[in-house]
PDB file of C-alpha atoms in Angstrom:
ATOM      1  CA  GLU A   1       0.000   0.000   0.000  1.00 94.00           C
ATOM      2  CA  VAL A   2       1.265   3.442  -0.894  1.00 95.00           C
ATOM      3  CA  GLN A   3       1.428   5.437   2.328  1.00 97.00           C
ATOM      4  CA  LEU A   4       3.256   7.864   4.567  1.00 98.00           C
ATOM      5  CA  VAL A   5       3.219   7.429   8.342  1.00 98.00           C
ATOM      6  CA  GLU A   6       4.496  10.173  10.629  1.00 98.00           C
ATOM      7  CA  SER A   7       5.731   9.713  14.177  1.00 97.00           C
ATOM      8  CA  GLY A   8       7.704  11.533  16.838  1.00 97.00           C
ATOM      9  CA  GLY A   9       5.258  14.221  17.831  1.00 96.00           C
ATOM     10  CA  GLY A  10       4.493  15.097  21.423  1.00 96.00           C
ATOM     11  CA  SER A  11       4.513  17.806  24.048  1.00 97.00           C
ATOM     12  CA  VAL A  12       7.619  19.862  24.679  1.00 97.00           C
ATOM     13  CA  GLN A  13       8.481  23.029  26.554  1.00 97.00           C
ATOM     14  CA  PRO A  14       9.452  26.203  24.697  1.00 97.00           C
ATOM     15  CA  GLY A  15      13.098  26.030  23.692  1.00 97.00           C
ATOM     16  CA  GLY A  16      13.005  22.257  23.495  1.00 97.00           C
ATOM     17  CA  SER A  17      13.591  19.895  20.595  1.00 97.00           C
ATOM     18  CA  LEU A  18      11.763  17.126  18.769  1.00 98.00           C
ATOM     19  CA  ARG A  19      12.570  14.955  15.789  1.00 98.00           C
ATOM     20  CA  LEU A  20       9.727  13.918  13.549  1.00 98.00           C
ATOM     21  CA  SER A  21       9.950  10.917  11.268  1.00 98.00           C
ATOM     22  CA  CYS A  22       7.925   9.908   8.242  1.00 98.00           C
ATOM     23  CA  ALA A  23       8.041   6.319   7.001  1.00 98.00           C
ATOM     24  CA  ALA A  24       7.298   5.837   3.323  1.00 98.00           C
ATOM     25  CA  SER A  25       6.100   2.603   1.772  1.00 97.00           C
ATOM     26  CA  GLY A  26       4.654   1.315  -1.474  1.00 96.00           C
ATOM     27  CA  PHE A  27       6.625   3.597  -3.775  1.00 95.00           C
ATOM     28  CA  THR A  28      10.224   4.414  -4.716  1.00 95.00           C
ATOM     29  CA  PHE A  29      10.943   6.964  -2.000  1.00 95.00           C
ATOM     30  CA  SER A  30      14.254   8.055  -3.482  1.00 94.00           C
ATOM     31  CA  SER A  31      12.539   9.302  -6.653  1.00 92.00           C
ATOM     32  CA  TYR A  32      10.465  12.028  -5.018  1.00 94.00           C
ATOM     33  CA  TRP A  33      10.876  15.448  -3.500  1.00 94.00           C
ATOM     34  CA  MET A  34       9.404  15.320   0.004  1.00 95.00           C
ATOM     35  CA  THR A  35       7.828  18.068   2.074  1.00 96.00           C
ATOM     36  CA  TRP A  36       6.663  18.882   5.600  1.00 97.00           C
ATOM     37  CA  VAL A  37       3.438  20.870   5.904  1.00 97.00           C
ATOM     38  CA  ARG A  38       1.939  21.962   9.209  1.00 98.00           C
ATOM     39  CA  GLN A  39      -1.481  23.021  10.420  1.00 97.00           C
ATOM     40  CA  ALA A  40      -1.895  24.977  13.646  1.00 97.00           C
ATOM     41  CA  PRO A  41      -5.071  24.293  15.649  1.00 95.00           C
ATOM     42  CA  GLY A  42      -8.076  25.626  13.758  1.00 93.00           C
ATOM     43  CA  LYS A  43      -5.846  27.203  11.116  1.00 95.00           C
ATOM     44  CA  GLY A  44      -4.861  26.601   7.513  1.00 95.00           C
ATOM     45  CA  LEU A  45      -2.030  24.716   5.892  1.00 97.00           C
ATOM     46  CA  GLU A  46       1.521  26.066   6.013  1.00 96.00           C
ATOM     47  CA  TRP A  47       4.378  24.773   3.858  1.00 95.00           C
ATOM     48  CA  VAL A  48       7.389  24.237   6.162  1.00 97.00           C
ATOM     49  CA  ALA A  49      10.294  22.632   4.307  1.00 96.00           C
ATOM     50  CA  ASN A  50      11.166  20.362   1.427  1.00 94.00           C
ATOM     51  CA  ILE A  51      14.095  18.251   0.301  1.00 94.00           C
ATOM     52  CA  LYS A  52      15.286  17.021  -3.058  1.00 93.00           C
ATOM     53  CA  GLN A  53      15.375  13.346  -3.981  1.00 93.00           C
ATOM     54  CA  ASP A  54      19.065  12.878  -3.156  1.00 93.00           C
ATOM     55  CA  GLY A  55      19.112  15.318  -0.239  1.00 94.00           C
ATOM     56  CA  SER A  56      21.299  17.777  -2.139  1.00 94.00           C
ATOM     57  CA  ALA A  57      18.867  20.685  -1.784  1.00 93.00           C
ATOM     58  CA  GLU A  58      16.543  21.746   1.004  1.00 95.00           C
ATOM     59  CA  TYR A  59      14.367  24.789   1.523  1.00 94.00           C
ATOM     60  CA  TYR A  60      12.566  26.298   4.510  1.00 96.00           C
ATOM     61  CA  VAL A  61       9.877  28.818   5.283  1.00 95.00           C
ATOM     62  CA  ASP A  62      11.444  31.893   6.892  1.00 95.00           C
ATOM     63  CA  SER A  63       9.827  31.294  10.284  1.00 96.00           C
ATOM     64  CA  VAL A  64      11.752  28.033  10.825  1.00 97.00           C
ATOM     65  CA  LYS A  65      15.073  28.815   9.145  1.00 97.00           C
ATOM     66  CA  GLY A  66      17.972  28.135  11.479  1.00 96.00           C
ATOM     67  CA  ARG A  67      15.784  26.115  13.861  1.00 98.00           C
ATOM     68  CA  PHE A  68      14.446  23.222  11.775  1.00 98.00           C
ATOM     69  CA  THR A  69      16.390  20.793   9.606  1.00 98.00           C
ATOM     70  CA  ILE A  70      14.854  18.467   7.047  1.00 98.00           C
ATOM     71  CA  SER A  71      16.713  15.327   6.061  1.00 98.00           C
ATOM     72  CA  ARG A  72      16.107  11.912   4.557  1.00 98.00           C
ATOM     73  CA  ASP A  73      17.482   8.376   4.543  1.00 97.00           C
ATOM     74  CA  ASN A  74      16.647   6.840   1.196  1.00 97.00           C
ATOM     75  CA  GLY A  75      17.928   3.430   2.229  1.00 97.00           C
ATOM     76  CA  LYS A  76      15.481   3.301   5.120  1.00 97.00           C
ATOM     77  CA  GLU A  77      12.787   5.262   3.224  1.00 97.00           C
ATOM     78  CA  LEU A  78      12.507   7.768   6.020  1.00 98.00           C
ATOM     79  CA  LEU A  79      12.006  11.532   6.047  1.00 98.00           C
ATOM     80  CA  TYR A  80      12.935  13.563   9.119  1.00 98.00           C
ATOM     81  CA  LEU A  81      12.315  16.981  10.590  1.00 98.00           C
ATOM     82  CA  GLN A  82      14.628  17.999  13.410  1.00 98.00           C
ATOM     83  CA  MET A  83      12.991  20.849  15.298  1.00 98.00           C
ATOM     84  CA  ASN A  84      15.072  22.872  17.757  1.00 98.00           C
ATOM     85  CA  SER A  85      14.375  26.024  19.773  1.00 97.00           C
ATOM     86  CA  LEU A  86      10.681  25.286  19.592  1.00 98.00           C
ATOM     87  CA  ARG A  87       8.189  28.087  20.151  1.00 97.00           C
ATOM     88  CA  ALA A  88       4.517  28.123  21.065  1.00 97.00           C
ATOM     89  CA  GLU A  89       3.706  29.127  17.495  1.00 97.00           C
ATOM     90  CA  ASP A  90       5.207  25.854  16.234  1.00 98.00           C
ATOM     91  CA  THR A  91       2.277  24.009  17.824  1.00 98.00           C
ATOM     92  CA  ALA A  92       0.574  22.180  14.972  1.00 98.00           C
ATOM     93  CA  VAL A  93      -0.145  18.917  13.275  1.00 98.00           C
ATOM     94  CA  TYR A  94       2.835  18.168  11.050  1.00 98.00           C
ATOM     95  CA  TYR A  95       2.135  16.339   7.802  1.00 98.00           C
ATOM     96  CA  CYS A  96       4.615  14.562   5.610  1.00 97.00           C
ATOM     97  CA  ALA A  97       3.720  14.976   1.926  1.00 97.00           C
ATOM     98  CA  ARG A  98       5.017  13.614  -1.357  1.00 96.00           C
ATOM     99  CA  ASP A  99       5.549  15.708  -4.446  1.00 93.00           C
ATOM    100  CA  PRO A 100       4.418  14.176  -7.738  1.00 88.00           C
ATOM    101  CA  PRO A 101       6.784  12.123  -9.895  1.00 82.00           C
ATOM    102  CA  GLY A 102       8.826  13.863 -12.536  1.00 76.00           C
ATOM    103  CA  GLY A 103      11.774  15.349 -10.744  1.00 68.00           C
ATOM    104  CA  ASN A 104      10.609  18.749  -9.548  1.00 78.00           C
ATOM    105  CA  ALA A 105       8.904  20.133  -6.462  1.00 76.00           C
ATOM    106  CA  TYR A 106       5.304  21.003  -7.160  1.00 88.00           C
ATOM    107  CA  TYR A 107       2.081  20.053  -5.389  1.00 93.00           C
ATOM    108  CA  PHE A 108       1.419  17.115  -3.067  1.00 95.00           C
ATOM    109  CA  ASP A 109      -0.291  13.973  -4.271  1.00 94.00           C
ATOM    110  CA  LEU A 110       0.149  11.867  -1.135  1.00 96.00           C
ATOM    111  CA  TRP A 111      -0.175  12.924   2.505  1.00 97.00           C
ATOM    112  CA  GLY A 112       0.392  11.194   5.811  1.00 97.00           C
ATOM    113  CA  ARG A 113      -2.103  11.373   8.658  1.00 97.00           C
ATOM    114  CA  GLY A 114       0.046  13.784  10.591  1.00 97.00           C
ATOM    115  CA  THR A 115       1.701  13.916  14.014  1.00 97.00           C
ATOM    116  CA  GLN A 116       0.764  16.435  16.705  1.00 98.00           C
ATOM    117  CA  VAL A 117       3.369  18.771  18.184  1.00 98.00           C
ATOM    118  CA  ILE A 118       2.450  20.854  21.230  1.00 98.00           C
ATOM    119  CA  VAL A 119       4.847  23.468  22.540  1.00 97.00           C
ATOM    120  CA  SER A 120       3.765  24.701  25.936  1.00 95.00           C
ATOM    121  CA  SER A 121       5.138  25.354  29.383  1.00 92.00           C
TER     122      SER A 121
ATOM    123  CA  ASP B   1       7.156  35.085  -1.515  1.00 88.00           C
ATOM    124  CA  ILE B   2       3.942  34.669  -3.483  1.00 92.00           C
ATOM    125  CA  VAL B   3       0.895  35.480  -1.362  1.00 95.00           C
ATOM    126  CA  VAL B   4      -2.241  33.453  -2.029  1.00 96.00           C
ATOM    127  CA  THR B   5      -5.635  34.846  -1.045  1.00 97.00           C
ATOM    128  CA  GLN B   6      -8.897  32.946  -1.196  1.00 98.00           C
ATOM    129  CA  SER B   7     -12.435  34.291  -1.154  1.00 93.00           C
ATOM    130  CA  PRO B   8     -14.785  33.946   0.502  1.00 95.00           C
ATOM    131  CA  ASP B   9     -13.540  32.588   3.827  1.00 96.00           C
ATOM    132  CA  SER B  10     -16.717  30.549   4.085  1.00 96.00           C
ATOM    133  CA  LEU B  11     -19.892  29.933   2.143  1.00 95.00           C
ATOM    134  CA  ALA B  12     -23.133  28.059   2.617  1.00 96.00           C
ATOM    135  CA  VAL B  13     -24.633  26.345  -0.398  1.00 95.00           C
ATOM    136  CA  SER B  14     -27.804  24.315  -0.741  1.00 96.00           C
ATOM    137  CA  LEU B  15     -27.569  20.699  -1.813  1.00 96.00           C
ATOM    138  CA  GLY B  16     -27.460  20.473  -5.580  1.00 96.00           C
ATOM    139  CA  GLU B  17     -26.457  24.101  -6.004  1.00 96.00           C
ATOM    140  CA  ARG B  18     -23.187  25.492  -7.340  1.00 97.00           C
ATOM    141  CA  ALA B  19     -20.298  26.484  -5.075  1.00 97.00           C
ATOM    142  CA  THR B  20     -17.593  28.812  -6.362  1.00 97.00           C
ATOM    143  CA  ILE B  21     -14.317  29.537  -4.599  1.00 98.00           C
ATOM    144  CA  HIS B  22     -11.816  32.128  -5.772  1.00 98.00           C
ATOM    145  CA  CYS B  23      -8.043  32.125  -5.409  1.00 98.00           C
ATOM    146  CA  LYS B  24      -5.773  35.045  -6.221  1.00 98.00           C
ATOM    147  CA  THR B  25      -1.981  34.993  -6.276  1.00 97.00           C
ATOM    148  CA  SER B  26       0.201  38.073  -5.761  1.00 96.00           C
ATOM    149  CA  GLN B  27       2.279  37.171  -8.812  1.00 94.00           C
ATOM    150  CA  SER B  28       1.469  35.264 -11.951  1.00 95.00           C
ATOM    151  CA  VAL B  29       1.919  31.509 -11.600  1.00 94.00           C
ATOM    152  CA  LEU B  30       1.728  30.946 -15.342  1.00 94.00           C
ATOM    153  CA  SER B  31       4.948  29.586 -16.747  1.00 89.00           C
ATOM    154  CA  GLY B  32       5.962  31.335 -19.943  1.00 84.00           C
ATOM    155  CA  PHE B  33       7.899  28.247 -20.937  1.00 85.00           C
ATOM    156  CA  SER B  34       5.377  25.460 -20.301  1.00 84.00           C
ATOM    157  CA  LYS B  35       2.218  27.599 -20.582  1.00 91.00           C
ATOM    158  CA  LEU B  36       0.998  25.815 -17.446  1.00 93.00           C
ATOM    159  CA  ASN B  37      -0.455  27.441 -14.352  1.00 96.00           C
ATOM    160  CA  TYR B  38       1.314  26.207 -11.224  1.00 95.00           C
ATOM    161  CA  LEU B  39      -1.727  26.007  -8.986  1.00 96.00           C
ATOM    162  CA  ALA B  40      -3.396  23.149  -7.104  1.00 97.00           C
ATOM    163  CA  TRP B  41      -6.605  22.697  -5.125  1.00 98.00           C
ATOM    164  CA  TYR B  42      -7.062  20.478  -2.053  1.00 98.00           C
ATOM    165  CA  GLN B  43     -10.041  19.320  -0.024  1.00 98.00           C
ATOM    166  CA  GLN B  44      -9.798  18.734   3.712  1.00 97.00           C
ATOM    167  CA  LYS B  45     -12.823  17.144   5.321  1.00 96.00           C
ATOM    168  CA  PRO B  46     -13.306  17.516   9.091  1.00 92.00           C
ATOM    169  CA  GLY B  47     -10.765  15.433  10.961  1.00 91.00           C
ATOM    170  CA  GLU B  48      -9.110  14.207   7.780  1.00 95.00           C
ATOM    171  CA  THR B  49      -5.909  14.690   5.833  1.00 96.00           C
ATOM    172  CA  PRO B  50      -5.849  17.075   2.842  1.00 96.00           C
ATOM    173  CA  LYS B  51      -6.643  15.464  -0.492  1.00 97.00           C
ATOM    174  CA  LEU B  52      -5.413  16.684  -3.867  1.00 96.00           C
ATOM    175  CA  LEU B  53      -8.318  17.520  -6.163  1.00 97.00           C
ATOM    176  CA  ILE B  54      -6.811  19.500  -9.030  1.00 97.00           C
ATOM    177  CA  SER B  55      -3.316  20.258 -10.265  1.00 95.00           C
ATOM    178  CA  TRP B  56      -2.070  22.633 -12.981  1.00 95.00           C
ATOM    179  CA  ALA B  57      -5.158  24.785 -12.272  1.00 96.00           C
ATOM    180  CA  SER B  58      -7.579  22.569 -14.164  1.00 97.00           C
ATOM    181  CA  ASN B  59      -6.302  18.978 -14.204  1.00 96.00           C
ATOM    182  CA  ARG B  60      -8.671  16.855 -12.112  1.00 97.00           C
ATOM    183  CA  GLU B  61      -6.985  13.995 -10.269  1.00 95.00           C
ATOM    184  CA  SER B  62      -8.015  10.436 -10.937  1.00 94.00           C
ATOM    185  CA  GLY B  63     -11.066   9.475  -8.904  1.00 95.00           C
ATOM    186  CA  VAL B  64     -12.199  13.045  -8.244  1.00 97.00           C
ATOM    187  CA  PRO B  65     -15.861  13.496  -9.228  1.00 96.00           C
ATOM    188  CA  ASP B  66     -16.413  15.563 -12.342  1.00 95.00           C
ATOM    189  CA  ARG B  67     -18.582  18.012 -10.435  1.00 97.00           C
ATOM    190  CA  PHE B  68     -15.263  19.527  -9.304  1.00 98.00           C
ATOM    191  CA  SER B  69     -13.572  21.771 -11.860  1.00 97.00           C
ATOM    192  CA  GLY B  70     -10.760  24.292 -11.830  1.00 97.00           C
ATOM    193  CA  SER B  71     -10.248  27.273 -14.098  1.00 97.00           C
ATOM    194  CA  GLY B  72      -8.302  30.491 -14.416  1.00 97.00           C
ATOM    195  CA  SER B  73      -4.876  31.680 -15.446  1.00 96.00           C
ATOM    196  CA  GLY B  74      -2.131  34.014 -14.356  1.00 95.00           C
ATOM    197  CA  THR B  75      -3.206  35.323 -10.949  1.00 97.00           C
ATOM    198  CA  ASP B  76      -6.929  34.520 -10.766  1.00 98.00           C
ATOM    199  CA  PHE B  77      -8.350  31.049 -10.324  1.00 98.00           C
ATOM    200  CA  THR B  78     -11.636  29.401  -9.475  1.00 98.00           C
ATOM    201  CA  LEU B  79     -12.720  26.058  -8.031  1.00 98.00           C
ATOM    202  CA  THR B  80     -16.301  25.190  -8.906  1.00 98.00           C
ATOM    203  CA  ILE B  81     -18.442  22.448  -7.417  1.00 97.00           C
ATOM    204  CA  SER B  82     -21.253  22.222  -9.923  1.00 96.00           C
ATOM    205  CA  SER B  83     -23.802  20.431  -7.759  1.00 96.00           C
ATOM    206  CA  LEU B  84     -22.941  20.336  -4.082  1.00 96.00           C
ATOM    207  CA  GLN B  85     -23.291  17.004  -2.310  1.00 96.00           C
ATOM    208  CA  ALA B  86     -23.357  16.417   1.436  1.00 96.00           C
ATOM    209  CA  GLU B  87     -19.945  14.734   1.284  1.00 96.00           C
ATOM    210  CA  ASP B  88     -18.411  17.917  -0.169  1.00 97.00           C
ATOM    211  CA  VAL B  89     -18.598  19.725   3.176  1.00 96.00           C
ATOM    212  CA  ALA B  90     -14.958  20.577   3.780  1.00 97.00           C
ATOM    213  CA  VAL B  91     -12.326  23.282   3.775  1.00 98.00           C
ATOM    214  CA  TYR B  92     -10.805  23.892   0.362  1.00 98.00           C
ATOM    215  CA  TYR B  93      -7.292  25.231  -0.137  1.00 98.00           C
ATOM    216  CA  CYS B  94      -5.465  26.484  -3.196  1.00 98.00           C
ATOM    217  CA  GLN B  95      -1.679  26.282  -3.362  1.00 97.00           C
ATOM    218  CA  GLN B  96       0.816  27.843  -5.739  1.00 96.00           C
ATOM    219  CA  TYR B  97       3.988  25.992  -6.658  1.00 93.00           C
ATOM    220  CA  HIS B  98       5.573  28.390  -9.116  1.00 92.00           C
ATOM    221  CA  GLY B  99       9.211  29.304  -8.682  1.00 80.00           C
ATOM    222  CA  PRO B 100      11.330  28.804  -5.564  1.00 84.00           C
ATOM    223  CA  PRO B 101       9.880  27.849  -2.192  1.00 86.00           C
ATOM    224  CA  PRO B 102       7.841  28.485  -0.157  1.00 90.00           C
ATOM    225  CA  LYS B 103       4.992  26.788  -1.996  1.00 92.00           C
ATOM    226  CA  THR B 104       2.313  28.870  -0.326  1.00 94.00           C
ATOM    227  CA  PHE B 105      -1.298  27.980   0.445  1.00 96.00           C
ATOM    228  CA  GLY B 106      -4.361  30.161   0.588  1.00 97.00           C
ATOM    229  CA  GLN B 107      -6.041  30.574   3.964  1.00 97.00           C
ATOM    230  CA  GLY B 108      -8.814  28.132   3.097  1.00 97.00           C
ATOM    231  CA  THR B 109     -12.520  28.365   2.302  1.00 98.00           C
ATOM    232  CA  LYS B 110     -15.028  26.494   4.430  1.00 97.00           C
ATOM    233  CA  VAL B 111     -17.966  25.076   2.469  1.00 97.00           C
ATOM    234  CA  GLU B 112     -21.121  24.217   4.403  1.00 96.00           C
ATOM    235  CA  ILE B 113     -24.631  23.151   3.542  1.00 93.00           C
TER     236      ILE B 113
END
């Protein structure tokens, strides 16, 4: 079955760290750009970061630059998001999403179910 | 960054009636090279994950009912649900993917009966 399954979310105090993981299955993970998208409680979708197929390029939304790092392990078919210096405004459901085939970063044709991150003292 | 603005924020439509959602981008998302509009539409039902409905502004994904259609070019786009069904109650998002990141989303439009 083609799917993405996120894990690693939880509750953390401001300034703390978390590492999210996304396990891919049912498709050739190494052939796709991958993206993290988040959704704060009751709010809309926010693009967070993406990474090229071979990990040679990564991009971030300004609000997380210098604090979050996206990475991937193609051998294990895993996508990661290391989140440091967490703030209350990072509280959200974090989705792992797959870009379509073809080599470039576009829209998202496959989404995971998400993992909840709560940043609170 | 390209700013994406949807209107209205919410709308109530009777069953069987037409629902129209607008999406405006702060810069053109039409590629001069490919002549394609780099815009997608998603549906997020309550408690569920977003689902891709339309890519390239008007290309309906496999399995999406034909009552959903996308149109527009440049900076102005529209998602139309021709005959609203109960299962279409959801929040709808447009997203631009033209140029470098971030690949920004609109704020969402809530469709109710």
